PDB file of C-alpha atoms and ligand atoms in Angstrom:
ATOM      1  CA  MET A   1       4.712 -14.069  19.459  1.00  0.00           C
ATOM      2  CA  LYS A   2       1.165 -15.390  19.266  1.00  0.00           C
ATOM      3  CA  LEU A   3      -0.386 -16.644  16.009  1.00  0.00           C
ATOM      4  CA  ILE A   4      -4.150 -16.134  15.899  1.00  0.00           C
ATOM      5  CA  THR A   5      -6.378 -17.400  13.102  1.00  0.00           C
ATOM      6  CA  SER A   6      -9.854 -16.881  14.564  1.00  0.00           C
ATOM      7  CA  ILE A   7     -11.689 -13.539  14.539  1.00  0.00           C
ATOM      8  CA  ASN A   8     -13.213 -14.211  17.974  1.00  0.00           C
ATOM      9  CA  GLU A   9      -9.844 -14.938  19.524  1.00  0.00           C
ATOM     10  CA  MET A  10      -8.284 -11.823  17.964  1.00  0.00           C
ATOM     11  CA  GLN A  11     -11.136  -9.628  19.207  1.00  0.00           C
ATOM     12  CA  GLN A  12     -10.848 -11.159  22.667  1.00  0.00           C
ATOM     13  CA  PHE A  13      -7.098 -10.539  22.735  1.00  0.00           C
ATOM     14  CA  SER A  14      -7.555  -6.887  21.775  1.00  0.00           C
ATOM     15  CA  THR A  15     -10.412  -6.323  24.224  1.00  0.00           C
ATOM     16  CA  ASP A  16      -8.286  -7.782  27.045  1.00  0.00           C
ATOM     17  CA  ALA A  17      -5.273  -5.674  26.044  1.00  0.00           C
ATOM     18  CA  LYS A  18      -7.412  -2.522  26.031  1.00  0.00           C
ATOM     19  CA  ARG A  19      -8.902  -3.418  29.398  1.00  0.00           C
ATOM     20  CA  ARG A  20      -5.341  -3.602  30.748  1.00  0.00           C
ATOM     21  CA  GLY A  21      -4.716  -0.090  29.402  1.00  0.00           C
ATOM     22  CA  LYS A  22      -2.469  -1.227  26.546  1.00  0.00           C
ATOM     23  CA  SER A  23      -2.475   0.604  23.215  1.00  0.00           C
ATOM     24  CA  ILE A  24      -2.447  -1.408  19.983  1.00  0.00           C
ATOM     25  CA  VAL A  25      -0.383  -0.616  16.898  1.00  0.00           C
ATOM     26  CA  PHE A  26      -1.420  -2.465  13.754  1.00  0.00           C
ATOM     27  CA  VAL A  27       0.402  -3.262  10.510  1.00  0.00           C
ATOM     28  CA  PRO A  28      -1.958  -4.896   7.979  1.00  0.00           C
ATOM     29  CA  THR A  29      -0.173  -6.891   5.250  1.00  0.00           C
ATOM     30  CA  MET A  30      -0.733  -9.582   2.668  1.00  0.00           C
ATOM     31  CA  GLY A  31       2.476 -11.331   3.739  1.00  0.00           C
ATOM     32  CA  HIS A  32       5.559 -12.276   1.748  1.00  0.00           C
ATOM     33  CA  LEU A  33       7.192  -9.637   3.872  1.00  0.00           C
ATOM     34  CA  HIS A  34      10.076  -7.442   2.752  1.00  0.00           C
ATOM     35  CA  GLY A  35      12.018  -4.368   3.868  1.00  0.00           C
ATOM     36  CA  GLY A  36       8.978  -2.123   3.391  1.00  0.00           C
ATOM     37  CA  HIS A  37       7.017  -4.142   5.938  1.00  0.00           C
ATOM     38  CA  ALA A  38      10.070  -4.221   8.228  1.00  0.00           C
ATOM     39  CA  SER A  39      10.167  -0.415   8.228  1.00  0.00           C
ATOM     40  CA  LEU A  40       6.473  -0.304   9.205  1.00  0.00           C
ATOM     41  CA  LEU A  41       7.125  -2.714  12.081  1.00  0.00           C
ATOM     42  CA  LYS A  42      10.162  -0.743  13.193  1.00  0.00           C
ATOM     43  CA  LYS A  43       8.210   2.500  13.189  1.00  0.00           C
ATOM     44  CA  GLY A  44       5.157   0.843  14.774  1.00  0.00           C
ATOM     45  CA  ARG A  45       7.116  -0.729  17.638  1.00  0.00           C
ATOM     46  CA  GLY A  46       7.747   2.701  19.113  1.00  0.00           C
ATOM     47  CA  LEU A  47       4.157   3.940  18.781  1.00  0.00           C
ATOM     48  CA  GLY A  48       2.319   1.808  21.326  1.00  0.00           C
ATOM     49  CA  ASP A  49       2.348  -1.177  23.667  1.00  0.00           C
ATOM     50  CA  MET A  50       1.169  -4.125  21.559  1.00  0.00           C
ATOM     51  CA  LEU A  51       2.296  -4.627  17.960  1.00  0.00           C
ATOM     52  CA  VAL A  52      -0.153  -6.627  15.836  1.00  0.00           C
ATOM     53  CA  MET A  53       0.420  -7.617  12.215  1.00  0.00           C
ATOM     54  CA  SER A  54      -2.154  -9.227   9.955  1.00  0.00           C
ATOM     55  CA  ILE A  55      -1.134 -11.522   7.135  1.00  0.00           C
ATOM     56  CA  PHE A  56      -4.114 -12.063   4.865  1.00  0.00           C
ATOM     57  CA  VAL A  57      -4.220 -12.207   1.077  1.00  0.00           C
ATOM     58  CA  ASN A  58      -7.538 -10.480   0.582  1.00  0.00           C
ATOM     59  CA  PRO A  59      -9.495 -12.079  -2.297  1.00  0.00           C
ATOM     60  CA  ILE A  60     -11.949  -9.207  -2.740  1.00  0.00           C
ATOM     61  CA  GLN A  61      -9.289  -6.698  -3.765  1.00  0.00           C
ATOM     62  CA  PHE A  62      -8.195  -8.833  -6.734  1.00  0.00           C
ATOM     63  CA  GLY A  63      -9.966  -8.885 -10.088  1.00  0.00           C
ATOM     64  CA  PRO A  64     -11.013 -12.154 -11.741  1.00  0.00           C
ATOM     65  CA  LYS A  65      -7.988 -12.123 -14.060  1.00  0.00           C
ATOM     66  CA  GLU A  66      -5.495 -11.023 -11.401  1.00  0.00           C
ATOM     67  CA  ASP A  67      -2.961 -12.953  -9.342  1.00  0.00           C
ATOM     68  CA  TYR A  68      -4.967 -13.861  -6.199  1.00  0.00           C
ATOM     69  CA  ALA A  69      -4.239 -17.591  -6.532  1.00  0.00           C
ATOM     70  CA  SER A  70      -0.558 -17.125  -7.336  1.00  0.00           C
ATOM     71  CA  TYR A  71       0.117 -14.138  -5.039  1.00  0.00           C
ATOM     72  CA  PRO A  72       3.348 -15.035  -3.180  1.00  0.00           C
ATOM     73  CA  ARG A  73       2.718 -16.624   0.206  1.00  0.00           C
ATOM     74  CA  ASP A  74       5.470 -17.576   2.668  1.00  0.00           C
ATOM     75  CA  LEU A  75       4.144 -17.713   6.228  1.00  0.00           C
ATOM     76  CA  LYS A  76       7.217 -19.589   7.473  1.00  0.00           C
ATOM     77  CA  GLY A  77       9.612 -17.007   5.997  1.00  0.00           C
ATOM     78  CA  ASP A  78       7.425 -14.163   7.268  1.00  0.00           C
ATOM     79  CA  MET A  79       7.695 -15.458  10.823  1.00  0.00           C
ATOM     80  CA  ALA A  80      11.459 -14.758  10.929  1.00  0.00           C
ATOM     81  CA  LEU A  81      10.849 -11.052  10.243  1.00  0.00           C
ATOM     82  CA  VAL A  82       7.950 -10.988  12.668  1.00  0.00           C
ATOM     83  CA  GLU A  83      10.121 -12.489  15.441  1.00  0.00           C
ATOM     84  CA  ALA A  84      12.972 -10.092  14.690  1.00  0.00           C
ATOM     85  CA  HIS A  85      10.635  -7.121  15.159  1.00  0.00           C
ATOM     86  CA  LYS A  86       9.088  -8.455  18.352  1.00  0.00           C
ATOM     87  CA  VAL A  87       5.558  -8.546  16.956  1.00  0.00           C
ATOM     88  CA  ASP A  88       3.158  -9.536  19.738  1.00  0.00           C
ATOM     89  CA  VAL A  89       0.445 -11.060  17.552  1.00  0.00           C
ATOM     90  CA  VAL A  90       0.169 -12.210  13.949  1.00  0.00           C
ATOM     91  CA  PHE A  91      -3.454 -12.400  12.823  1.00  0.00           C
ATOM     92  CA  ASN A  92      -3.671 -14.880   9.937  1.00  0.00           C
ATOM     93  CA  PRO A  93      -7.293 -15.759   9.167  1.00  0.00           C
ATOM     94  CA  THR A  94      -8.520 -17.855   6.254  1.00  0.00           C
ATOM     95  CA  ALA A  95     -10.640 -16.328   3.479  1.00  0.00           C
ATOM     96  CA  GLU A  96     -13.604 -18.363   4.793  1.00  0.00           C
ATOM     97  CA  GLU A  97     -13.157 -16.882   8.259  1.00  0.00           C
ATOM     98  CA  MET A  98     -13.163 -13.328   6.845  1.00  0.00           C
ATOM     99  CA  TYR A  99     -15.856 -13.839   4.207  1.00  0.00           C
ATOM    100  CA  PRO A 100     -18.251 -16.574   5.343  1.00  0.00           C
ATOM    101  CA  GLU A 101     -21.223 -17.623   3.253  1.00  0.00           C
ATOM    102  CA  GLY A 102     -23.698 -14.741   3.043  1.00  0.00           C
ATOM    103  CA  PHE A 103     -21.138 -11.919   3.304  1.00  0.00           C
ATOM    104  CA  GLN A 104     -22.491  -8.906   1.389  1.00  0.00           C
ATOM    105  CA  THR A 105     -21.325  -5.652   3.001  1.00  0.00           C
ATOM    106  CA  TYR A 106     -18.769  -3.458   1.236  1.00  0.00           C
ATOM    107  CA  ILE A 107     -17.281   0.003   1.694  1.00  0.00           C
ATOM    108  CA  ASP A 108     -17.065   2.256  -1.339  1.00  0.00           C
ATOM    109  CA  ILE A 109     -14.915   5.394  -1.168  1.00  0.00           C
ATOM    110  CA  GLU A 110     -16.644   7.084  -4.083  1.00  0.00           C
ATOM    111  CA  ARG A 111     -14.215   9.578  -5.569  1.00  0.00           C
ATOM    112  CA  LEU A 112     -10.719   8.689  -4.340  1.00  0.00           C
ATOM    113  CA  SER A 113     -11.165   5.126  -5.625  1.00  0.00           C
ATOM    114  CA  LYS A 114     -11.763   6.207  -9.205  1.00  0.00           C
ATOM    115  CA  PRO A 115      -8.537   7.739 -10.654  1.00  0.00           C
ATOM    116  CA  LEU A 116      -5.040   6.220 -11.033  1.00  0.00           C
ATOM    117  CA  CYS A 117      -5.184   2.505 -10.079  1.00  0.00           C
ATOM    118  CA  GLY A 118      -8.985   2.718  -9.929  1.00  0.00           C
ATOM    119  CA  ILE A 119      -9.198   3.100 -13.705  1.00  0.00           C
ATOM    120  CA  SER A 120      -7.797  -0.315 -14.602  1.00  0.00           C
ATOM    121  CA  ARG A 121      -8.750  -1.908 -11.228  1.00  0.00           C
ATOM    122  CA  PRO A 122     -12.265  -0.539 -10.534  1.00  0.00           C
ATOM    123  CA  TRP A 123     -13.010  -3.145  -7.828  1.00  0.00           C
ATOM    124  CA  HIS A 124      -9.704  -2.779  -5.990  1.00  0.00           C
ATOM    125  CA  PHE A 125     -10.213  -0.048  -3.391  1.00  0.00           C
ATOM    126  CA  ARG A 126     -13.675  -1.318  -2.462  1.00  0.00           C
ATOM    127  CA  GLY A 127     -11.963  -4.573  -1.527  1.00  0.00           C
ATOM    128  CA  VAL A 128      -9.145  -2.802   0.308  1.00  0.00           C
ATOM    129  CA  ALA A 129     -11.451  -0.476   2.257  1.00  0.00           C
ATOM    130  CA  THR A 130     -13.767  -3.337   3.205  1.00  0.00           C
ATOM    131  CA  VAL A 131     -11.010  -5.603   4.496  1.00  0.00           C
ATOM    132  CA  VAL A 132      -9.242  -2.780   6.335  1.00  0.00           C
ATOM    133  CA  ALA A 133     -12.523  -1.769   8.023  1.00  0.00           C
ATOM    134  CA  LYS A 134     -13.083  -5.395   9.053  1.00  0.00           C
ATOM    135  CA  LEU A 135      -9.496  -5.683  10.315  1.00  0.00           C
ATOM    136  CA  PHE A 136      -9.889  -2.466  12.309  1.00  0.00           C
ATOM    137  CA  ASN A 137     -13.040  -3.888  13.938  1.00  0.00           C
ATOM    138  CA  ILE A 138     -11.253  -7.143  14.735  1.00  0.00           C
ATOM    139  CA  VAL A 139      -7.844  -5.828  15.884  1.00  0.00           C
ATOM    140  CA  LYS A 140      -9.178  -2.579  17.429  1.00  0.00           C
ATOM    141  CA  PRO A 141      -5.958  -0.617  16.822  1.00  0.00           C
ATOM    142  CA  ASP A 142      -5.201   2.836  18.177  1.00  0.00           C
ATOM    143  CA  THR A 143      -2.692   3.354  15.368  1.00  0.00           C
ATOM    144  CA  ALA A 144      -2.323   1.670  11.975  1.00  0.00           C
ATOM    145  CA  LEU A 145       0.585   1.964   9.541  1.00  0.00           C
ATOM    146  CA  PHE A 146       0.583   1.765   5.744  1.00  0.00           C
ATOM    147  CA  GLY A 147       3.373   2.179   3.193  1.00  0.00           C
ATOM    148  CA  GLU A 148       3.403   5.236   0.956  1.00  0.00           C
ATOM    149  CA  LYS A 149       4.210   3.187  -2.143  1.00  0.00           C
ATOM    150  CA  ASP A 150       0.455   2.604  -2.233  1.00  0.00           C
ATOM    151  CA  LEU A 151      -0.289   6.274  -1.707  1.00  0.00           C
ATOM    152  CA  GLN A 152      -3.766   6.087  -3.223  1.00  0.00           C
ATOM    153  CA  GLN A 153      -4.557   3.241  -0.821  1.00  0.00           C
ATOM    154  CA  LEU A 154      -3.317   5.365   2.088  1.00  0.00           C
ATOM    155  CA  GLN A 155      -5.526   8.298   1.018  1.00  0.00           C
ATOM    156  CA  VAL A 156      -8.529   5.992   0.576  1.00  0.00           C
ATOM    157  CA  ILE A 157      -8.058   4.553   4.066  1.00  0.00           C
ATOM    158  CA  LYS A 158      -7.568   7.978   5.657  1.00  0.00           C
ATOM    159  CA  ARG A 159     -10.794   9.149   3.962  1.00  0.00           C
ATOM    160  CA  MET A 160     -12.696   6.092   5.181  1.00  0.00           C
ATOM    161  CA  VAL A 161     -11.453   6.559   8.754  1.00  0.00           C
ATOM    162  CA  HIS A 162     -12.451  10.227   8.667  1.00  0.00           C
ATOM    163  CA  ASP A 163     -15.832   9.725   6.981  1.00  0.00           C
ATOM    164  CA  LEU A 164     -16.865   6.795   9.190  1.00  0.00           C
ATOM    165  CA  ASN A 165     -15.501   8.330  12.423  1.00  0.00           C
ATOM    166  CA  MET A 166     -13.213   5.392  13.108  1.00  0.00           C
ATOM    167  CA  GLU A 167     -10.974   5.957  16.126  1.00  0.00           C
ATOM    168  CA  VAL A 168      -7.730   4.914  14.467  1.00  0.00           C
ATOM    169  CA  ASN A 169      -4.700   7.085  13.861  1.00  0.00           C
ATOM    170  CA  VAL A 170      -3.565   6.217  10.312  1.00  0.00           C
ATOM    171  CA  ILE A 171       0.120   6.814   9.617  1.00  0.00           C
ATOM    172  CA  GLY A 172       2.037   6.531   6.353  1.00  0.00           C
ATOM    173  CA  ALA A 173       5.663   5.457   6.095  1.00  0.00           C
ATOM    174  CA  PRO A 174       8.114   6.319   3.277  1.00  0.00           C
ATOM    175  CA  ILE A 175       8.757   4.049   0.319  1.00  0.00           C
ATOM    176  CA  VAL A 176      11.586   1.593   0.925  1.00  0.00           C
ATOM    177  CA  ARG A 177      13.768   0.877  -2.082  1.00  0.00           C
ATOM    178  CA  GLU A 178      16.240  -1.762  -3.201  1.00  0.00           C
ATOM    179  CA  ILE A 179      19.814  -0.526  -3.485  1.00  0.00           C
ATOM    180  CA  ASP A 180      19.304   0.405  -7.172  1.00  0.00           C
ATOM    181  CA  GLY A 181      16.078   2.292  -6.466  1.00  0.00           C
ATOM    182  CA  LEU A 182      13.331  -0.234  -7.287  1.00  0.00           C
ATOM    183  CA  ALA A 183      10.500   0.191  -4.774  1.00  0.00           C
ATOM    184  CA  MET A 184      10.177  -2.918  -2.595  1.00  0.00           C
ATOM    185  CA  SER A 185       7.067  -4.981  -3.350  1.00  0.00           C
ATOM    186  CA  SER A 186       5.997  -8.563  -2.729  1.00  0.00           C
ATOM    187  CA  ARG A 187       5.344  -8.787  -6.482  1.00  0.00           C
ATOM    188  CA  ASN A 188       9.028  -8.117  -7.333  1.00  0.00           C
ATOM    189  CA  VAL A 189       9.607 -11.883  -6.941  1.00  0.00           C
ATOM    190  CA  TYR A 190       7.675 -12.412 -10.179  1.00  0.00           C
ATOM    191  CA  LEU A 191      10.361 -10.588 -12.183  1.00  0.00           C
ATOM    192  CA  ASN A 192      13.042 -12.563 -14.004  1.00  0.00           C
ATOM    193  CA  LYS A 193      16.523 -11.077 -14.396  1.00  0.00           C
ATOM    194  CA  GLU A 194      15.715  -9.156 -17.571  1.00  0.00           C
ATOM    195  CA  GLN A 195      12.387  -7.875 -16.220  1.00  0.00           C
ATOM    196  CA  ARG A 196      14.005  -6.870 -12.927  1.00  0.00           C
ATOM    197  CA  LYS A 197      16.413  -4.682 -14.899  1.00  0.00           C
ATOM    198  CA  ALA A 198      13.563  -3.253 -16.973  1.00  0.00           C
ATOM    199  CA  ALA A 199      11.568  -2.466 -13.817  1.00  0.00           C
ATOM    200  CA  LEU A 200      14.102   0.202 -12.934  1.00  0.00           C
ATOM    201  CA  CYS A 201      12.402   2.457 -15.479  1.00  0.00           C
ATOM    202  CA  LEU A 202       9.789   3.250 -12.804  1.00  0.00           C
ATOM    203  CA  TYR A 203      12.403   4.619 -10.432  1.00  0.00           C
ATOM    204  CA  ASN A 204      14.218   6.430 -13.233  1.00  0.00           C
ATOM    205  CA  ALA A 205      10.922   8.046 -14.226  1.00  0.00           C
ATOM    206  CA  VAL A 206      10.247   9.179 -10.654  1.00  0.00           C
ATOM    207  CA  VAL A 207      13.745  10.648 -10.352  1.00  0.00           C
ATOM    208  CA  LYS A 208      13.363  12.464 -13.679  1.00  0.00           C
ATOM    209  CA  GLY A 209      10.050  13.985 -12.588  1.00  0.00           C
ATOM    210  CA  LYS A 210      11.510  15.084  -9.285  1.00  0.00           C
ATOM    211  CA  ASP A 211      14.569  16.618 -10.950  1.00  0.00           C
ATOM    212  CA  MET A 212      12.458  18.576 -13.426  1.00  0.00           C
ATOM    213  CA  PHE A 213      10.242  19.876 -10.629  1.00  0.00           C
ATOM    214  CA  HIS A 214      13.288  20.911  -8.624  1.00  0.00           C
ATOM    215  CA  ASN A 215      14.620  22.710 -11.699  1.00  0.00           C
ATOM    216  CA  GLY A 216      11.543  24.911 -11.625  1.00  0.00           C
ATOM    217  CA  ILE A 217       9.297  23.182 -14.188  1.00  0.00           C
ATOM    218  CA  LYS A 218       5.727  23.348 -12.924  1.00  0.00           C
ATOM    219  CA  ASP A 219       3.843  22.550 -16.156  1.00  0.00           C
ATOM    220  CA  THR A 220       2.750  18.925 -15.702  1.00  0.00           C
ATOM    221  CA  ARG A 221       2.508  18.280 -19.468  1.00  0.00           C
ATOM    222  CA  VAL A 222       6.218  19.083 -19.843  1.00  0.00           C
ATOM    223  CA  ILE A 223       7.199  16.835 -16.930  1.00  0.00           C
ATOM    224  CA  LEU A 224       4.892  13.989 -17.978  1.00  0.00           C
ATOM    225  CA  LYS A 225       6.243  13.997 -21.541  1.00  0.00           C
ATOM    226  CA  GLU A 226       9.812  13.405 -20.314  1.00  0.00           C
ATOM    227  CA  VAL A 227       8.741  10.899 -17.686  1.00  0.00           C
ATOM    228  CA  ARG A 228       6.717   8.950 -20.294  1.00  0.00           C
ATOM    229  CA  ASN A 229       9.740   8.968 -22.627  1.00  0.00           C
ATOM    230  CA  ILE A 230      11.815   7.206 -19.993  1.00  0.00           C
ATOM    231  CA  VAL A 231       9.277   4.435 -19.496  1.00  0.00           C
ATOM    232  CA  GLU A 232       8.479   4.132 -23.202  1.00  0.00           C
ATOM    233  CA  SER A 233      12.138   3.682 -24.036  1.00  0.00           C
ATOM    234  CA  GLU A 234      12.086   0.442 -22.035  1.00  0.00           C
ATOM    235  CA  PRO A 235      10.850  -2.250 -24.470  1.00  0.00           C
ATOM    236  CA  LEU A 236       9.426  -4.542 -21.752  1.00  0.00           C
ATOM    237  CA  ALA A 237       7.365  -1.780 -20.112  1.00  0.00           C
ATOM    238  CA  VAL A 238       3.668  -1.182 -20.789  1.00  0.00           C
ATOM    239  CA  ILE A 239       2.251   1.953 -19.173  1.00  0.00           C
ATOM    240  CA  ASP A 240      -1.014   1.672 -17.256  1.00  0.00           C
ATOM    241  CA  TYR A 241      -0.913   5.322 -16.167  1.00  0.00           C
ATOM    242  CA  ILE A 242       1.532   8.139 -15.444  1.00  0.00           C
ATOM    243  CA  GLN A 243      -0.158  11.044 -13.737  1.00  0.00           C
ATOM    244  CA  ILE A 244       0.539  14.167 -11.724  1.00  0.00           C
ATOM    245  CA  CYS A 245      -2.313  14.962  -9.400  1.00  0.00           C
ATOM    246  CA  ASN A 246      -3.374  16.832  -6.302  1.00  0.00           C
ATOM    247  CA  ILE A 247      -2.077  14.806  -3.351  1.00  0.00           C
ATOM    248  CA  ASN A 248      -5.366  14.992  -1.447  1.00  0.00           C
ATOM    249  CA  THR A 249      -8.056  14.739  -4.126  1.00  0.00           C
ATOM    250  CA  LEU A 250      -5.946  12.740  -6.633  1.00  0.00           C
ATOM    251  CA  GLU A 251      -7.412  14.889  -9.411  1.00  0.00           C
ATOM    252  CA  GLY A 252      -5.106  15.540 -12.371  1.00  0.00           C
ATOM    253  CA  LEU A 253      -3.200  18.854 -12.424  1.00  0.00           C
ATOM    254  CA  GLU A 254      -2.036  21.061 -15.274  1.00  0.00           C
ATOM    255  CA  LYS A 255       0.248  23.222 -13.111  1.00  0.00           C
ATOM    256  CA  ILE A 256       1.927  22.334  -9.846  1.00  0.00           C
ATOM    257  CA  THR A 257       1.095  25.105  -7.411  1.00  0.00           C
ATOM    258  CA  GLU A 258       1.102  23.065  -4.192  1.00  0.00           C
ATOM    259  CA  LYS A 259       2.052  19.569  -3.060  1.00  0.00           C
ATOM    260  CA  ALA A 260       1.466  17.150  -5.933  1.00  0.00           C
ATOM    261  CA  LEU A 261       1.778  13.422  -6.474  1.00  0.00           C
ATOM    262  CA  LEU A 262       3.625  11.961  -9.438  1.00  0.00           C
ATOM    263  CA  ALA A 263       2.328   8.389  -9.646  1.00  0.00           C
ATOM    264  CA  LEU A 264       2.758   5.630 -12.167  1.00  0.00           C
ATOM    265  CA  ALA A 265       1.721   2.047 -12.800  1.00  0.00           C
ATOM    266  CA  VAL A 266       3.635   0.014 -15.347  1.00  0.00           C
ATOM    267  CA  THR A 267       3.414  -3.625 -16.346  1.00  0.00           C
ATOM    268  CA  ILE A 268       6.665  -5.489 -16.918  1.00  0.00           C
ATOM    269  CA  GLY A 269       5.937  -8.896 -18.415  1.00  0.00           C
ATOM    270  CA  LYS A 270       2.878  -9.933 -16.429  1.00  0.00           C
ATOM    271  CA  THR A 271       3.816  -7.973 -13.309  1.00  0.00           C
ATOM    272  CA  ARG A 272       2.078  -4.694 -12.591  1.00  0.00           C
ATOM    273  CA  LEU A 273       4.284  -2.370 -10.535  1.00  0.00           C
ATOM    274  CA  ILE A 274       3.543   1.026  -9.012  1.00  0.00           C
ATOM    275  CA  ASP A 275       5.743   3.844  -7.771  1.00  0.00           C
ATOM    276  CA  ASN A 276       5.351   7.496  -6.849  1.00  0.00           C
ATOM    277  CA  THR A 277       6.969  10.586  -5.464  1.00  0.00           C
ATOM    278  CA  VAL A 278       5.573  13.675  -3.773  1.00  0.00           C
ATOM    279  CA  LEU A 279       6.573  16.901  -5.502  1.00  0.00           C
ATOM    280  CA  GLY A 280       6.834  19.917  -3.250  1.00  0.00           C
ATOM    281  CA  ASN A 281       7.435  18.336   0.116  1.00  0.00           C
ATOM    282  CA  GLU A 282      11.023  17.433   0.801  1.00  0.00           C
ATOM    283  CA  GLN A 283      10.388  15.901   4.203  1.00  0.00           C
ATOM    284  CA  ARG A 284       8.314  13.077   2.717  1.00  0.00           C
ATOM    285  CA  GLU A 285      10.959  12.449   0.078  1.00  0.00           C
ATOM    286  CA  GLN A 286      13.157  10.568   2.544  1.00  0.00           C
ATOM    287  CA  TYR A 287      13.595   7.379   0.573  1.00  0.00           C
ATOM    288  CA  ILE A 288      15.004   4.471   2.498  1.00  0.00           C
ATOM    289  CA  PHE A 289      17.468   2.245   0.651  1.00  0.00           C
TER     290      PHE A 289
HETATM  291  O1  PAF B   1      -1.249  -3.024   1.140  1.00  0.00           O
HETATM  292  C1  PAF B   1      -1.625  -4.191   1.392  1.00  0.00           C
HETATM  293  O2  PAF B   1      -0.819  -5.094   1.669  1.00  0.00           O
HETATM  294  C2  PAF B   1      -3.101  -4.514   1.319  1.00  0.00           C
HETATM  295  O3  PAF B   1      -3.743  -3.793   0.331  1.00  0.00           O
HETATM  296  C3  PAF B   1      -3.812  -4.359   2.685  1.00  0.00           C
HETATM  297  C4  PAF B   1      -3.789  -2.928   3.161  1.00  0.00           C
HETATM  298  C5  PAF B   1      -3.156  -5.259   3.719  1.00  0.00           C
HETATM  299  C6  PAF B   1      -5.286  -4.769   2.543  1.00  0.00           C
HETATM  300  O4  PAF B   1      -5.405  -6.083   2.099  1.00  0.00           O
END
């Protein structure tokens, strides 16, 4: 495994690999790796010749009052997972390397960035799209993998790749859950014992929504009322949003007539957690525990 911190060196590596006819599979991350990242690496290993992972906590996708400074970082611990999955290169630049003095170019995905997480985090997807575009230009992947826990992020990136004619095949991978159902996230380490227990309300809400849909309820107001009740009955939970929307446009729905996304963001203590499920497509419902 090679650790690269310079953009020039990473670009050179990828150019050389391409010249030798090797395809590049890319897993972008912010580190503090967990089972969700492991599943992306596992899937990615079989999709091409060279497996590249980036570990970069991207400052421009955090708001001024968010946890950029305290976001969990554990490069040493991450390396064990990286070695186990036979990653060829870890790209780990500094913020100064990625955003030198004078940086002023951003990518704005106009509509998909606005609903759901975009309401309380209006800067977020601009930061995500910009860093992912930069990483694509640096790593030059043929294929890139993203987790479906951040389904809005996945849709934003797919839109960007399509709209800007980027030659990258973007693939989503199912949510990976702890044994009790909590979606894996680097931010789960913030939760104390009581909060960790409370955080299960997100999974319980998702399961409730799925069950109601499977029982033939298609009116989103009816489903959302029950789902909200579950989260609201948890005293430590503060709802950011709970929404059922069109999976492609992310616009809110009154009736579920085709594939829909049930998505929620809930703060437990100071930790904002997200979760989702796709209603109407059983194949994508393959949760990994
Ligand atoms: O999902 C993440 O870890 C980040 O948002 C990403 C895609 C690596 C961009 O910083």
